CSV table of C-alpha atoms and ligand atoms in Angstrom, one decimal:
chain,number,residue,atom,x,y,z
A,1,MET,CA,-34.6,5.0,2.1
A,2,ASN,CA,-31.5,7.2,2.7
A,3,THR,CA,-28.0,6.2,1.8
A,4,ARG,CA,-27.2,4.5,5.1
A,5,GLU,CA,-30.5,2.5,5.0
A,6,LEU,CA,-29.9,1.4,1.4
A,7,ASP,CA,-26.3,0.4,2.3
A,8,ALA,CA,-27.5,-1.6,5.3
A,9,LYS,CA,-30.1,-3.4,3.2
A,10,TYR,CA,-28.2,-4.0,0.0
A,11,ILE,CA,-24.4,-3.8,0.5
A,12,ALA,CA,-22.7,-6.9,1.7
A,13,GLY,CA,-21.9,-6.6,5.4
A,14,THR,CA,-18.1,-6.7,5.1
A,15,TYR,CA,-17.4,-3.1,6.3
A,16,ALA,CA,-17.7,-1.5,9.7
A,17,ARG,CA,-18.2,2.1,8.4
A,18,PHE,CA,-17.9,5.4,10.2
A,19,PRO,CA,-21.3,7.1,10.5
A,20,VAL,CA,-20.7,9.6,7.8
A,21,VAL,CA,-22.0,9.8,4.2
A,22,LEU,CA,-19.3,11.7,2.2
A,23,THR,CA,-20.5,13.6,-0.9
A,24,HIS,CA,-17.6,15.7,-2.2
A,25,GLY,CA,-14.3,17.4,-1.5
A,26,LYS,CA,-11.5,19.5,-2.7
A,27,GLY,CA,-7.9,18.8,-2.0
A,28,SER,CA,-7.7,17.7,1.7
A,29,VAL,CA,-11.1,19.0,2.7
A,30,VAL,CA,-14.2,16.8,2.4
A,31,TRP,CA,-17.9,17.4,3.1
A,32,ASP,CA,-20.6,15.1,4.3
A,33,GLU,CA,-24.3,15.1,3.3
A,34,ASP,CA,-25.2,17.4,6.1
A,35,GLY,CA,-22.7,20.0,4.9
A,36,LYS,CA,-20.2,19.3,7.7
A,37,GLU,CA,-16.6,20.0,6.7
A,38,TYR,CA,-13.6,17.8,7.6
A,39,ILE,CA,-9.9,17.8,7.1
A,40,ASP,CA,-9.1,14.5,5.4
A,41,MET,CA,-6.2,12.8,7.2
A,42,GLY,CA,-6.8,9.4,5.6
A,43,SER,CA,-7.1,10.2,1.8
A,44,GLY,CA,-9.2,7.1,1.2
A,45,ILE,CA,-6.5,4.9,2.8
A,46,ALA,CA,-3.5,6.5,1.1
A,47,VAL,CA,-5.2,6.4,-2.3
A,48,ASN,CA,-6.0,10.1,-3.1
A,49,ALA,CA,-2.3,11.0,-3.4
A,50,PHE,CA,-3.0,14.6,-4.4
A,51,GLY,CA,-6.2,14.9,-2.6
A,52,ILE,CA,-9.8,15.1,-3.8
A,53,ALA,CA,-10.8,16.4,-7.3
A,54,ASP,CA,-7.2,17.4,-8.2
A,55,ALA,CA,-7.5,19.5,-11.4
A,56,GLU,CA,-4.4,18.3,-13.2
A,57,TRP,CA,-5.2,14.6,-12.5
A,58,ILE,CA,-8.8,15.1,-13.6
A,59,SER,CA,-7.7,16.6,-16.9
A,60,ALA,CA,-5.2,13.8,-17.6
A,61,VAL,CA,-7.9,11.2,-17.0
A,62,MET,CA,-10.6,13.1,-18.8
A,63,ALA,CA,-8.5,13.7,-21.9
A,64,GLN,CA,-7.8,9.9,-22.2
A,65,LEU,CA,-11.5,9.1,-21.5
A,66,GLY,CA,-12.5,11.2,-24.4
A,67,ARG,CA,-10.0,9.3,-26.7
A,68,LEU,CA,-10.2,5.7,-25.6
A,69,GLN,CA,-11.4,4.5,-22.2
A,70,HIS,CA,-10.4,0.9,-22.5
A,71,SER,CA,-8.8,-1.3,-25.2
A,72,SER,CA,-8.1,-4.7,-23.6
A,73,ASN,CA,-4.6,-6.0,-23.6
A,74,LEU,CA,-5.0,-7.4,-27.1
A,75,TYR,CA,-3.7,-4.0,-28.4
A,76,PHE,CA,-0.9,-1.5,-27.6
A,77,THR,CA,-1.8,1.8,-26.0
A,78,GLU,CA,0.5,4.7,-25.0
A,79,PRO,CA,-0.4,5.5,-21.4
A,80,ASP,CA,0.5,2.2,-19.9
A,81,ALA,CA,3.8,2.1,-21.9
A,82,LEU,CA,4.7,5.6,-20.7
A,83,LEU,CA,3.8,4.8,-17.1
A,84,ALA,CA,5.8,1.6,-17.1
A,85,GLU,CA,8.8,3.5,-18.6
A,86,GLN,CA,8.7,6.0,-15.8
A,87,LEU,CA,8.2,3.4,-13.1
A,88,CYS,CA,11.3,1.5,-14.4
A,89,SER,CA,13.5,4.6,-14.9
A,90,ARG,CA,12.8,5.8,-11.4
A,91,THR,CA,13.4,2.5,-9.7
A,92,GLY,CA,15.9,0.6,-11.8
A,93,MET,CA,13.3,-2.2,-12.2
A,94,LYS,CA,13.0,-3.7,-15.7
A,95,LYS,CA,9.4,-4.7,-16.4
A,96,VAL,CA,6.0,-3.9,-15.1
A,97,PHE,CA,2.7,-5.9,-15.0
A,98,PHE,CA,-0.4,-3.8,-14.4
A,99,ALA,CA,-3.3,-5.1,-12.3
A,100,ASN,CA,-6.2,-3.3,-10.6
A,101,SER,CA,-5.5,-3.6,-6.9
A,102,GLY,CA,-2.8,-4.3,-4.3
A,103,ALA,CA,-3.9,-7.9,-3.8
A,104,GLU,CA,-3.7,-8.5,-7.5
A,105,ALA,CA,-0.2,-6.9,-7.8
A,106,ASN,CA,0.9,-9.3,-5.0
A,107,GLU,CA,-0.7,-12.3,-6.8
A,108,CYS,CA,1.5,-11.4,-9.8
A,109,ALA,CA,4.6,-11.2,-7.5
A,110,ILE,CA,3.8,-14.6,-6.0
A,111,LYS,CA,3.3,-16.2,-9.4
A,112,CYS,CA,6.4,-14.6,-10.7
A,113,ALA,CA,8.5,-15.9,-7.8
A,114,ARG,CA,7.1,-19.4,-8.1
A,115,LYS,CA,7.7,-19.4,-11.8
A,116,TYR,CA,11.3,-18.2,-11.5
A,117,ALA,CA,12.0,-21.0,-9.0
A,118,ALA,CA,10.1,-23.6,-11.0
A,119,ASP,CA,12.0,-22.7,-14.2
A,120,LYS,CA,15.3,-22.9,-12.5
A,121,TYR,CA,15.0,-25.5,-9.7
A,122,GLY,CA,11.8,-27.5,-10.6
A,123,ALA,CA,8.3,-26.7,-9.4
A,124,GLU,CA,8.3,-29.4,-6.7
A,125,ASN,CA,11.6,-28.3,-5.3
A,126,ARG,CA,11.1,-24.6,-4.8
A,127,TYR,CA,7.8,-22.8,-4.3
A,128,LYS,CA,7.5,-21.5,-0.7
A,129,ILE,CA,7.3,-17.8,0.2
A,130,ILE,CA,8.3,-16.5,3.7
A,131,THR,CA,6.2,-13.5,4.9
A,132,LEU,CA,6.3,-11.8,8.3
A,133,VAL,CA,4.1,-12.2,11.3
A,134,ASN,CA,1.6,-9.3,11.5
A,135,SER,CA,1.9,-8.5,7.8
A,136,PHE,CA,-0.9,-7.6,5.4
A,137,HIS,CA,-0.8,-8.6,1.7
A,138,GLY,CA,-4.5,-8.6,0.6
A,139,ARG,CA,-7.8,-10.4,0.8
A,140,THR,CA,-7.7,-13.0,-2.1
A,141,VAL,CA,-7.3,-16.6,-1.0
A,142,THR,CA,-3.6,-16.5,-1.8
A,143,THR,CA,-2.7,-13.1,-0.5
A,144,LEU,CA,-4.7,-13.9,2.7
A,145,ALA,CA,-2.4,-17.0,3.0
A,146,ALA,CA,0.5,-14.5,2.6
A,147,THR,CA,-0.9,-12.3,5.3
A,148,GLY,CA,0.8,-13.3,8.6
A,149,GLN,CA,-2.2,-12.8,10.8
A,150,GLU,CA,-4.0,-15.9,12.1
A,151,GLU,CA,-7.3,-14.2,12.8
A,152,TYR,CA,-7.8,-13.5,9.0
A,153,HIS,CA,-7.2,-17.2,8.2
A,154,LYS,CA,-9.5,-19.1,10.4
A,155,LEU,CA,-12.7,-19.0,8.5
A,156,PHE,CA,-11.3,-19.6,5.0
A,157,GLN,CA,-9.4,-22.8,5.1
A,158,PRO,CA,-7.8,-24.4,3.2
A,159,LEU,CA,-5.8,-21.4,2.0
A,160,THR,CA,-3.1,-21.6,-0.7
A,161,PRO,CA,-0.3,-23.7,0.7
A,162,GLY,CA,3.4,-22.8,0.6
A,163,PHE,CA,3.6,-19.8,3.0
A,164,LEU,CA,5.8,-19.6,6.1
A,165,TYR,CA,5.7,-16.9,8.7
A,166,ALA,CA,8.8,-15.3,10.3
A,167,GLU,CA,8.9,-12.9,13.2
A,168,ALA,CA,9.8,-9.4,12.0
A,169,ASN,CA,13.2,-8.0,13.1
A,170,ASP,CA,14.6,-11.5,14.2
A,171,CYS,CA,17.4,-12.2,11.7
A,172,GLU,CA,18.6,-15.4,13.4
A,173,ALA,CA,15.1,-17.0,13.3
A,174,LEU,CA,14.8,-16.0,9.7
A,175,ARG,CA,18.2,-17.5,8.9
A,176,ALA,CA,17.3,-20.7,10.6
A,177,MET,CA,14.0,-20.9,8.7
A,178,VAL,CA,15.8,-20.4,5.4
A,179,GLU,CA,18.5,-22.9,6.2
A,180,ALA,CA,16.0,-25.5,7.3
A,181,ASP,CA,14.0,-25.4,4.1
A,182,PRO,CA,15.6,-25.5,0.6
A,183,ALA,CA,12.1,-25.0,-0.9
A,184,VAL,CA,12.0,-21.3,-0.1
A,185,ALA,CA,11.6,-19.3,-3.3
A,186,GLY,CA,11.0,-15.8,-1.9
A,187,ILE,CA,10.7,-13.5,1.1
A,188,MET,CA,7.9,-10.9,0.9
A,189,PHE,CA,7.5,-8.0,3.3
A,190,GLU,CA,6.3,-4.5,3.9
A,191,LEU,CA,9.1,-2.0,4.8
A,192,VAL,CA,6.5,-0.4,7.1
A,193,GLN,CA,3.8,-2.8,8.2
A,194,GLY,CA,0.7,-0.7,7.6
A,195,GLU,CA,-2.5,-2.5,8.6
A,196,GLY,CA,-0.3,-4.2,11.3
A,197,GLY,CA,0.1,-1.0,13.2
A,198,VAL,CA,2.4,1.3,11.1
A,199,LEU,CA,5.6,-0.5,12.2
A,200,PRO,CA,8.8,0.2,10.2
A,201,LEU,CA,11.2,-2.8,10.0
A,202,ASP,CA,14.6,-2.4,11.5
A,203,LYS,CA,17.3,-1.4,8.9
A,204,GLY,CA,19.5,-4.3,10.1
A,205,PHE,CA,16.7,-6.8,9.6
A,206,VAL,CA,16.1,-5.6,6.1
A,207,GLU,CA,19.8,-5.9,5.4
A,208,CYS,CA,19.6,-9.4,6.8
A,209,ILE,CA,16.8,-10.3,4.4
A,210,ALA,CA,18.8,-8.9,1.5
A,211,SER,CA,21.9,-10.9,2.3
A,212,LEU,CA,20.0,-14.2,2.8
A,213,CYS,CA,18.2,-13.6,-0.5
A,214,ALA,CA,21.5,-12.9,-2.3
A,215,GLU,CA,23.3,-15.9,-0.8
A,216,ARG,CA,20.6,-18.4,-1.8
A,217,ASP,CA,19.0,-17.0,-5.0
A,218,ILE,CA,15.8,-16.3,-3.0
A,219,LEU,CA,13.7,-13.5,-4.4
A,220,MET,CA,13.3,-10.4,-2.3
A,221,ILE,CA,9.8,-9.1,-2.8
A,222,CYS,CA,8.8,-5.7,-1.3
A,223,ASP,CA,5.0,-5.0,-0.9
A,224,GLU,CA,4.9,-1.2,-1.4
A,225,VAL,CA,1.1,-1.2,-1.9
A,226,GLN,CA,0.7,1.3,1.0
A,227,THR,CA,4.3,2.6,1.5
A,228,GLY,CA,4.8,3.4,-2.2
A,229,ASN,CA,4.4,6.4,-4.4
A,230,GLY,CA,5.9,9.0,-2.1
A,231,ARG,CA,4.1,8.0,1.1
A,232,THR,CA,7.2,7.4,3.3
A,233,GLY,CA,9.1,10.4,2.0
A,234,SER,CA,10.9,8.6,-0.9
A,235,LEU,CA,9.3,7.4,-4.1
A,236,TYR,CA,9.5,3.8,-2.7
A,237,ALA,CA,10.3,3.0,0.9
A,238,TRP,CA,13.1,0.5,-0.1
A,239,GLN,CA,15.1,3.4,-1.4
A,240,GLN,CA,15.7,4.5,2.2
A,241,PHE,CA,16.8,1.0,3.4
A,242,GLY,CA,19.8,0.5,1.1
A,243,ILE,CA,18.4,-2.5,-0.7
A,244,VAL,CA,17.1,-3.3,-4.2
A,245,PRO,CA,14.2,-5.8,-4.4
A,246,ASP,CA,13.9,-8.4,-7.1
A,247,ILE,CA,10.2,-7.8,-7.3
A,248,MET,CA,8.1,-4.9,-5.9
A,249,THR,CA,4.4,-4.3,-5.9
A,250,THR,CA,2.4,-1.1,-5.5
A,251,ALA,CA,-1.1,0.1,-5.8
A,252,LYS,CA,-3.1,2.5,-3.5
A,253,GLY,CA,-1.6,6.0,-4.2
A,254,LEU,CA,-0.4,5.2,-7.7
A,255,GLY,CA,-3.7,5.9,-9.4
A,256,GLY,CA,-4.5,9.1,-7.5
A,257,GLY,CA,-8.0,7.6,-6.7
A,258,LEU,CA,-8.6,5.2,-9.6
A,259,PRO,CA,-7.9,1.4,-9.2
A,260,ILE,CA,-4.5,0.3,-10.3
A,261,GLY,CA,-1.9,-2.2,-9.1
A,262,ALA,CA,1.6,-2.7,-10.4
A,263,CYS,CA,4.1,-5.5,-10.1
A,264,LEU,CA,7.6,-4.4,-11.0
A,265,MET,CA,10.2,-7.0,-11.9
A,266,GLY,CA,14.0,-6.5,-11.6
A,267,GLU,CA,16.9,-7.9,-13.6
A,268,LYS,CA,16.6,-11.5,-12.3
A,269,VAL,CA,13.0,-12.0,-13.2
A,270,LYS,CA,12.5,-9.6,-16.0
A,271,ASP,CA,11.8,-12.4,-18.5
A,272,THR,CA,10.1,-14.8,-16.2
A,273,MET,CA,6.5,-14.0,-17.1
A,274,THR,CA,5.9,-15.1,-20.7
A,275,PRO,CA,2.7,-15.0,-22.9
A,276,GLY,CA,-0.2,-16.9,-21.3
A,277,THR,CA,1.3,-17.0,-17.8
A,278,HIS,CA,-0.6,-14.0,-16.4
A,279,GLY,CA,-3.1,-11.4,-17.5
A,280,SER,CA,-5.9,-9.0,-16.6
A,281,THR,CA,-8.8,-7.6,-18.6
A,282,PHE,CA,-8.7,-4.2,-16.9
A,283,GLY,CA,-5.0,-4.1,-16.1
A,284,GLY,CA,-3.2,-1.2,-17.7
A,285,ASN,CA,-6.5,0.6,-18.4
A,286,PRO,CA,-5.5,3.7,-20.5
A,287,ALA,CA,-7.5,6.3,-18.5
A,288,VAL,CA,-6.3,5.0,-15.2
A,289,CYS,CA,-2.7,4.9,-16.5
A,290,ALA,CA,-2.9,8.4,-17.9
A,291,GLY,CA,-4.0,9.6,-14.4
A,292,ALA,CA,-1.3,7.6,-12.7
A,293,LEU,CA,1.4,9.0,-15.1
A,294,ASN,CA,0.3,12.5,-14.0
A,295,ILE,CA,0.5,11.5,-10.3
A,296,LEU,CA,3.9,9.8,-10.6
A,297,SER,CA,5.4,12.7,-12.6
A,298,ARG,CA,4.5,15.1,-9.8
A,299,ILE,CA,6.1,13.0,-7.0
A,300,ASP,CA,9.3,14.9,-7.4
A,301,ASP,CA,12.1,15.8,-5.0
A,302,ALA,CA,10.4,19.0,-3.9
A,303,LEU,CA,7.2,17.1,-3.0
A,304,LEU,CA,9.1,14.3,-1.2
A,305,ALA,CA,11.0,17.0,0.8
A,306,SER,CA,7.6,18.5,1.8
A,307,VAL,CA,6.3,15.1,2.8
A,308,ARG,CA,9.3,14.6,5.1
A,309,GLU,CA,8.8,18.2,6.5
A,310,LYS,CA,5.1,17.6,7.3
A,311,SER,CA,6.0,14.3,8.8
A,312,ALA,CA,8.6,15.8,11.1
A,313,TYR,CA,6.1,18.5,12.2
A,314,LEU,CA,3.4,15.8,13.0
A,315,VAL,CA,5.8,13.6,14.9
A,316,ASN,CA,7.2,16.5,16.8
A,317,GLU,CA,3.7,17.8,17.7
A,318,LEU,CA,2.3,14.5,18.8
A,319,SER,CA,5.2,12.7,20.4
A,320,GLY,CA,5.0,13.2,24.2
A,321,ALA,CA,1.7,15.0,24.0
A,322,SER,CA,-0.9,14.3,26.7
A,323,GLY,CA,-2.5,10.9,26.2
A,324,VAL,CA,0.0,9.9,23.4
A,325,GLU,CA,2.0,6.8,24.2
A,326,SER,CA,4.0,6.7,21.0
A,327,VAL,CA,4.2,7.8,17.4
A,328,ALA,CA,5.6,5.4,14.8
A,329,GLY,CA,5.9,5.3,11.0
A,330,MET,CA,7.7,7.1,8.2
A,331,GLY,CA,6.7,10.1,6.1
A,332,LEU,CA,3.0,10.7,6.0
A,333,MET,CA,2.3,7.2,7.2
A,334,LEU,CA,2.0,7.5,11.0
A,335,GLY,CA,0.5,5.4,13.8
A,336,ILE,CA,-0.3,7.0,17.1
A,337,LYS,CA,-0.7,4.8,20.2
A,338,THR,CA,-3.1,6.6,22.5
A,339,VAL,CA,-3.9,6.1,26.2
A,340,LYS,CA,-7.7,6.5,25.5
A,341,PRO,CA,-9.4,3.8,23.5
A,342,VAL,CA,-8.7,4.4,19.8
A,343,ASP,CA,-12.4,4.5,18.8
A,344,GLU,CA,-13.0,7.3,21.3
A,345,VAL,CA,-10.1,9.4,19.9
A,346,VAL,CA,-11.3,8.8,16.3
A,347,ALA,CA,-14.9,9.8,17.2
A,348,ALA,CA,-13.7,13.0,19.0
A,349,CYS,CA,-11.6,13.9,15.9
A,350,ARG,CA,-14.5,13.4,13.7
A,351,GLU,CA,-16.8,15.5,15.9
A,352,ASN,CA,-14.2,18.2,15.6
A,353,GLY,CA,-13.9,18.0,11.9
A,354,VAL,CA,-10.9,15.7,11.3
A,355,LEU,CA,-11.1,12.3,9.6
A,356,VAL,CA,-8.5,9.8,10.8
A,357,LEU,CA,-8.0,6.1,10.3
A,358,THR,CA,-7.1,3.2,12.6
A,359,ALA,CA,-4.7,0.3,12.4
A,360,HIS,CA,-4.3,-2.4,15.1
A,361,GLY,CA,-5.6,-0.3,17.9
A,362,LYS,CA,-3.7,2.9,16.8
A,363,VAL,CA,-4.8,6.1,15.2
A,364,ARG,CA,-3.4,6.0,11.7
A,365,LEU,CA,-2.7,9.1,9.6
A,366,LEU,CA,-2.3,8.9,5.8
A,367,PRO,CA,-3.1,12.4,4.5
A,368,ALA,CA,-2.7,13.4,0.9
A,369,LEU,CA,0.9,14.0,0.0
A,370,ASN,CA,0.2,17.7,-0.9
A,371,ILE,CA,-1.9,18.5,2.1
A,372,PRO,CA,-1.3,22.2,2.9
A,373,MET,CA,0.8,22.9,6.0
A,374,GLU,CA,-2.0,25.0,7.4
A,375,LEU,CA,-4.4,22.0,7.4
A,376,VAL,CA,-1.7,19.8,9.0
A,377,GLU,CA,-1.4,22.3,11.8
A,378,LYS,CA,-5.1,22.5,12.3
A,379,ALA,CA,-5.5,18.7,12.2
A,380,ALA,CA,-2.6,18.2,14.7
A,381,ALA,CA,-4.3,20.5,17.2
A,382,VAL,CA,-7.6,18.6,16.9
A,383,ILE,CA,-5.8,15.2,17.2
A,384,LYS,CA,-3.8,16.4,20.3
A,385,ALA,CA,-7.0,17.6,22.0
A,386,ALA,CA,-8.8,14.3,21.2
A,387,CYS,CA,-5.9,12.3,22.8
A,388,ALA,CA,-5.4,14.5,25.8
A,389,GLU,CA,-6.3,13.1,29.2
B,401,PLP,C1,-3.9,-2.3,1.1
B,401,PLP,C2,-2.8,-3.3,1.1
B,401,PLP,C3,-2.9,-4.4,0.2
B,401,PLP,C4,-4.2,-4.8,-0.5
B,401,PLP,O1,-4.6,-3.9,-1.4
B,401,PLP,P1,-6.0,-4.0,-2.1
B,401,PLP,O2,-5.9,-2.9,-3.2
B,401,PLP,O3,-7.0,-3.7,-1.0
B,401,PLP,O4,-6.1,-5.3,-2.7
B,401,PLP,C5,-1.8,-5.2,0.1
B,401,PLP,N1,-0.7,-5.0,0.8
B,401,PLP,C6,-0.6,-3.9,1.6
B,401,PLP,C7,0.7,-3.6,2.3
B,401,PLP,C8,-1.6,-3.0,1.8
B,401,PLP,O5,-1.5,-2.0,2.6
């Protein structure tokens, strides 16, 4: 059997895959098993931050693999300590918990918010978390409950209780929800709803969340799993909204292609999680953290400026192009609403050597942060042609 036949027979049927078997790549170019070459405008869903087989990242990971590939959290190791130090110094956050995925980072954030509220107000008095309609926070039973999309909930009842859903960008409705319910412990949101269609929140609404949280000692939790690590043109997206979260989570791009999640805790909650309240066997894996430290160190001002520049080029090229209804997003996280059915556009791009993603009926672009401008130009031309009527 070939790979696709083996997959069909033995891999659980949870994924609707594109009809391509990828074998290898370099930077933002990737090849399939027939030797066809593609420009990678998805980077493994915003994971391969510096593209495929990045030499510096490989040597950071390999050097650590050759020393100690895993230790368990029963011992201290240097890479996770250095990574946590840099995460805190570049965000003003105070403590980091390392997990292995976005959903797990969010689980930590939810537990941290509940424990903070329980310690201070009593567990039965304060435990609820408000999230936004159309949000996405993960696939575990609890992060699915946090995800404000009905269609994901239906088949898995009962989900973890204690979540309320507010409409994005409606400050008055959110205020009413908070005023009606003294049990609200946290408000969790993505600054740009990724899976929901690449929709940035209004700045005024984000300020509204911040003031409600400050007034009532409600924890502000930013899910930066997708928007984080340079993706939107700043290290974290909240840095462009004039707010400072109490808790933020990230994952995807942080590991440069290896699994990592991180929950960062600010001043208010820095001492909330105590021994025995949370843990992870693989969390803070030294090889993964050595790679992540390399990635994070290279997301500097010059790289962030180039992310914004490439973003502006793509927005400018695609906005108003034939068959393009709208372009939304921030940085190298863009969603294109097309006149043609999205699947048709994606297939035409693929035929012509460009891999793109989708989100809620839109074409979604999440290229590597260091994609060369020349490839951005080539990809834009292919995408434009695929959209054109
Ligand atoms: C991808 C994503 C998650 C889930 O991350 P996993 O690593 O798949 O568990 C959570 N929140 C947001 C905003 C995401 O984009």
